[in-house]
Amino acid sequence: MSTAVPTDAPGHPLSRLPVLFVCTGNVCRSPVAAWAWERALDGRGVTAQVSTAGHGALVGASPDPLAEAAAREAGLTPRTHRARQLAAADVQAAHVVLALDRDGRRAAVELVPRASRYSFTLIEFGRLVTDLVASGTTVAPDGIVAAAASRRGFAVGPRDLRDDDVPDPYGRLPRRHAEAVTRIVAETERVVEAVMLLSVESPVRS
């Protein structure tokens, strides 16, 4: 269930948060994440600033038909898409990089080392911002990404580091695509919901 929050006020964090989703081929997980992000924000009256790329992109390829079918089944609206190779300029332009697995995060940071401060896996970022909400931490809207990074080492982490990854379904059975889409949609909603709560409950400090 979504929290009803006015989002058209100037300065809402999600309205000016360029997000970069990164996966491997840029034909399955990252396009799905972008579509899920767009839907989550659109439902709250916010226009998404979102881009995607792959660190081993199938450059120029359309979304995997199985990923697209699973996305439609989940209620997402696939957009026209052509796979792009991740570049340093993409990482530099983003305010937060959300990779679908640890390899994607590593690739972004290798291109732009300072991006370690604003690069996460999608699942990790969801865990960290949810921890911020639970802790009652006061966060200025523009400081949410930095605050999430500061929770590394304090928030309870996964038992297995692989739990921070959404497994790549490329070349696998339709059910693996459906599982990936379900996880991506849930984690995206978790992130957006937590950021909305932080932006409502946290005063903006000058």
mmCIF file with all atom_site columns, N, CA and C in Angstrom, residues 29-56:
data_model
loop_
_atom_site.group_PDB
_atom_site.id
_atom_site.type_symbol
_atom_site.label_atom_id
_atom_site.label_alt_id
_atom_site.label_comp_id
_atom_site.label_asym_id
_atom_site.label_entity_id
_atom_site.label_seq_id
_atom_site.pdbx_PDB_ins_code
_atom_site.Cartn_x
_atom_site.Cartn_y
_atom_site.Cartn_z
_atom_site.occupancy
_atom_site.B_iso_or_equiv
_atom_site.pdbx_formal_charge
_atom_site.auth_seq_id
_atom_site.auth_comp_id
_atom_site.auth_asym_id
_atom_site.auth_atom_id
_atom_site.pdbx_PDB_model_num
ATOM 1  N N  . ARG A 1 29 ? 17.040 -7.090 -16.566 1.00 0.00 ? 29 ARG A N  1
ATOM 2  C CA . ARG A 1 29 ? 16.787 -6.546 -15.238 1.00 0.00 ? 29 ARG A CA 1
ATOM 3  C C  . ARG A 1 29 ? 16.755 -5.023 -15.173 1.00 0.00 ? 29 ARG A C  1
ATOM 4  N N  . SER A 1 30 ? 17.715 -4.342 -15.765 1.00 0.00 ? 30 SER A N  1
ATOM 5  C CA . SER A 1 30 ? 17.724 -2.882 -15.627 1.00 0.00 ? 30 SER A CA 1
ATOM 6  C C  . SER A 1 30 ? 16.574 -2.196 -16.364 1.00 0.00 ? 30 SER A C  1
ATOM 7  N N  . PRO A 1 31 ? 16.182 -2.638 -17.568 1.00 0.00 ? 31 PRO A N  1
ATOM 8  C CA . PRO A 1 31 ? 14.978 -2.033 -18.152 1.00 0.00 ? 31 PRO A CA 1
ATOM 9  C C  . PRO A 1 31 ? 13.737 -2.270 -17.291 1.00 0.00 ? 31 PRO A C  1
ATOM 10 N N  . VAL A 1 32 ? 13.598 -3.481 -16.753 1.00 0.00 ? 32 VAL A N  1
ATOM 11 C CA . VAL A 1 32 ? 12.457 -3.764 -15.885 1.00 0.00 ? 32 VAL A CA 1
ATOM 12 C C  . VAL A 1 32 ? 12.482 -2.844 -14.669 1.00 0.00 ? 32 VAL A C  1
ATOM 13 N N  . ALA A 1 33 ? 13.653 -2.642 -14.085 1.00 0.00 ? 33 ALA A N  1
ATOM 14 C CA . ALA A 1 33 ? 13.759 -1.758 -12.918 1.00 0.00 ? 33 ALA A CA 1
ATOM 15 C C  . ALA A 1 33 ? 13.347 -0.336 -13.276 1.00 0.00 ? 33 ALA A C  1
ATOM 16 N N  . ALA A 1 34 ? 13.740 0.127  -14.450 1.00 0.00 ? 34 ALA A N  1
ATOM 17 C CA . ALA A 1 34 ? 13.352 1.470  -14.875 1.00 0.00 ? 34 ALA A CA 1
ATOM 18 C C  . ALA A 1 34 ? 11.841 1.582  -15.034 1.00 0.00 ? 34 ALA A C  1
ATOM 19 N N  . TRP A 1 35 ? 11.219 0.555  -15.636 1.00 0.00 ? 35 TRP A N  1
ATOM 20 C CA . TRP A 1 35 ? 9.764  0.587  -15.800 1.00 0.00 ? 35 TRP A CA 1
ATOM 21 C C  . TRP A 1 35 ? 9.064  0.549  -14.440 1.00 0.00 ? 35 TRP A C  1
ATOM 22 N N  . ALA A 1 36 ? 9.603  -0.235 -13.519 1.00 0.00 ? 36 ALA A N  1
ATOM 23 C CA . ALA A 1 36 ? 9.013  -0.306 -12.176 1.00 0.00 ? 36 ALA A CA 1
ATOM 24 C C  . ALA A 1 36 ? 9.179  1.017  -11.445 1.00 0.00 ? 36 ALA A C  1
ATOM 25 N N  . TRP A 1 37 ? 10.326 1.647  -11.599 1.00 0.00 ? 37 TRP A N  1
ATOM 26 C CA . TRP A 1 37 ? 10.584 2.945  -10.968 1.00 0.00 ? 37 TRP A CA 1
ATOM 27 C C  . TRP A 1 37 ? 9.633  4.001  -11.517 1.00 0.00 ? 37 TRP A C  1
ATOM 28 N N  . GLU A 1 38 ? 9.471  4.022  -12.830 1.00 0.00 ? 38 GLU A N  1
ATOM 29 C CA . GLU A 1 38 ? 8.560  4.977  -13.455 1.00 0.00 ? 38 GLU A CA 1
ATOM 30 C C  . GLU A 1 38 ? 7.140  4.797  -12.944 1.00 0.00 ? 38 GLU A C  1
ATOM 31 N N  . ARG A 1 39 ? 6.696  3.536  -12.842 1.00 0.00 ? 39 ARG A N  1
ATOM 32 C CA . ARG A 1 39 ? 5.330  3.293  -12.358 1.00 0.00 ? 39 ARG A CA 1
ATOM 33 C C  . ARG A 1 39 ? 5.174  3.737  -10.913 1.00 0.00 ? 39 ARG A C  1
ATOM 34 N N  . ALA A 1 40 ? 6.158  3.423  -10.072 1.00 0.00 ? 40 ALA A N  1
ATOM 35 C CA . ALA A 1 40 ? 6.071  3.784  -8.658  1.00 0.00 ? 40 ALA A CA 1
ATOM 36 C C  . ALA A 1 40 ? 6.022  5.297  -8.476  1.00 0.00 ? 40 ALA A C  1
ATOM 37 N N  . LEU A 1 41 ? 6.818  6.013  -9.259  1.00 0.00 ? 41 LEU A N  1
ATOM 38 C CA . LEU A 1 41 ? 6.839  7.471  -9.123  1.00 0.00 ? 41 LEU A CA 1
ATOM 39 C C  . LEU A 1 41 ? 5.606  8.111  -9.749  1.00 0.00 ? 41 LEU A C  1
ATOM 40 N N  . ASP A 1 42 ? 5.202  7.574  -10.900 1.00 0.00 ? 42 ASP A N  1
ATOM 41 C CA . ASP A 1 42 ? 4.021  8.131  -11.562 1.00 0.00 ? 42 ASP A CA 1
ATOM 42 C C  . ASP A 1 42 ? 2.796  8.023  -10.662 1.00 0.00 ? 42 ASP A C  1
ATOM 43 N N  . GLY A 1 43 ? 2.704  6.929  -9.913  1.00 0.00 ? 43 GLY A N  1
ATOM 44 C CA . GLY A 1 43 ? 1.574  6.759  -9.002  1.00 0.00 ? 43 GLY A CA 1
ATOM 45 C C  . GLY A 1 43 ? 1.582  7.735  -7.852  1.00 0.00 ? 43 GLY A C  1
ATOM 46 N N  . ARG A 1 44 ? 2.695  8.406  -7.662  1.00 0.00 ? 44 ARG A N  1
ATOM 47 C CA . ARG A 1 44 ? 2.810  9.399  -6.588  1.00 0.00 ? 44 ARG A CA 1
ATOM 48 C C  . ARG A 1 44 ? 2.945  10.814 -7.138  1.00 0.00 ? 44 ARG A C  1
ATOM 49 N N  . GLY A 1 45 ? 2.708  10.974 -8.438  1.00 0.00 ? 45 GLY A N  1
ATOM 50 C CA . GLY A 1 45 ? 2.733  12.292 -9.045  1.00 0.00 ? 45 GLY A CA 1
ATOM 51 C C  . GLY A 1 45 ? 4.115  12.851 -9.293  1.00 0.00 ? 45 GLY A C  1
ATOM 52 N N  . VAL A 1 46 ? 5.108  11.986 -9.398  1.00 0.00 ? 46 VAL A N  1
ATOM 53 C CA . VAL A 1 46 ? 6.480  12.433 -9.601  1.00 0.00 ? 46 VAL A CA 1
ATOM 54 C C  . VAL A 1 46 ? 6.972  11.944 -10.960 1.00 0.00 ? 46 VAL A C  1
ATOM 55 N N  . THR A 1 47 ? 7.631  12.820 -11.698 1.00 0.00 ? 47 THR A N  1
ATOM 56 C CA . THR A 1 47 ? 8.217  12.441 -12.975 1.00 0.00 ? 47 THR A CA 1
ATOM 57 C C  . THR A 1 47 ? 9.592  11.846 -12.731 1.00 0.00 ? 47 THR A C  1
ATOM 58 N N  . ALA A 1 48 ? 9.804  10.655 -13.235 1.00 0.00 ? 48 ALA A N  1
ATOM 59 C CA . ALA A 1 48 ? 11.065 9.955  -12.991 1.00 0.00 ? 48 ALA A CA 1
ATOM 60 C C  . ALA A 1 48 ? 12.184 10.489 -13.875 1.00 0.00 ? 48 ALA A C  1
ATOM 61 N N  . GLN A 1 49 ? 13.372 10.578 -13.312 1.00 0.00 ? 49 GLN A N  1
ATOM 62 C CA . GLN A 1 49 ? 14.596 10.807 -14.071 1.00 0.00 ? 49 GLN A CA 1
ATOM 63 C C  . GLN A 1 49 ? 15.393 9.510  -13.974 1.00 0.00 ? 49 GLN A C  1
ATOM 64 N N  . VAL A 1 50 ? 15.296 8.696  -14.986 1.00 0.00 ? 50 VAL A N  1
ATOM 65 C CA . VAL A 1 50 ? 15.863 7.358  -14.888 1.00 0.00 ? 50 VAL A CA 1
ATOM 66 C C  . VAL A 1 50 ? 16.543 6.970  -16.190 1.00 0.00 ? 50 VAL A C  1
ATOM 67 N N  . SER A 1 51 ? 17.671 6.284  -16.062 1.00 0.00 ? 51 SER A N  1
ATOM 68 C CA . SER A 1 51 ? 18.376 5.759  -17.218 1.00 0.00 ? 51 SER A CA 1
ATOM 69 C C  . SER A 1 51 ? 18.897 4.374  -16.867 1.00 0.00 ? 51 SER A C  1
ATOM 70 N N  . THR A 1 52 ? 19.319 3.632  -17.884 1.00 0.00 ? 52 THR A N  1
ATOM 71 C CA . THR A 1 52 ? 19.827 2.280  -17.663 1.00 0.00 ? 52 THR A CA 1
ATOM 72 C C  . THR A 1 52 ? 21.035 2.043  -18.550 1.00 0.00 ? 52 THR A C  1
ATOM 73 N N  . ALA A 1 53 ? 21.842 1.075  -18.146 1.00 0.00 ? 53 ALA A N  1
ATOM 74 C CA . ALA A 1 53 ? 22.983 0.667  -18.959 1.00 0.00 ? 53 ALA A CA 1
ATOM 75 C C  . ALA A 1 53 ? 23.432 -0.704 -18.482 1.00 0.00 ? 53 ALA A C  1
ATOM 76 N N  . GLY A 1 54 ? 24.261 -1.361 -19.288 1.00 0.00 ? 54 GLY A N  1
ATOM 77 C CA . GLY A 1 54 ? 24.797 -2.659 -18.922 1.00 0.00 ? 54 GLY A CA 1
ATOM 78 C C  . GLY A 1 54 ? 26.314 -2.647 -18.962 1.00 0.00 ? 54 GLY A C  1
ATOM 79 N N  . HIS A 1 55 ? 26.938 -3.327 -18.024 1.00 0.00 ? 55 HIS A N  1
ATOM 80 C CA . HIS A 1 55 ? 28.407 -3.345 -18.025 1.00 0.00 ? 55 HIS A CA 1
ATOM 81 C C  . HIS A 1 55 ? 28.947 -4.388 -19.001 1.00 0.00 ? 55 HIS A C  1
ATOM 82 N N  . GLY A 1 56 ? 28.050 -5.207 -19.546 1.00 0.00 ? 56 GLY A N  1
ATOM 83 C CA . GLY A 1 56 ? 28.400 -6.119 -20.635 1.00 0.00 ? 56 GLY A CA 1
ATOM 84 C C  . GLY A 1 56 ? 27.260 -6.094 -21.630 1.00 0.00 ? 56 GLY A C  1
#
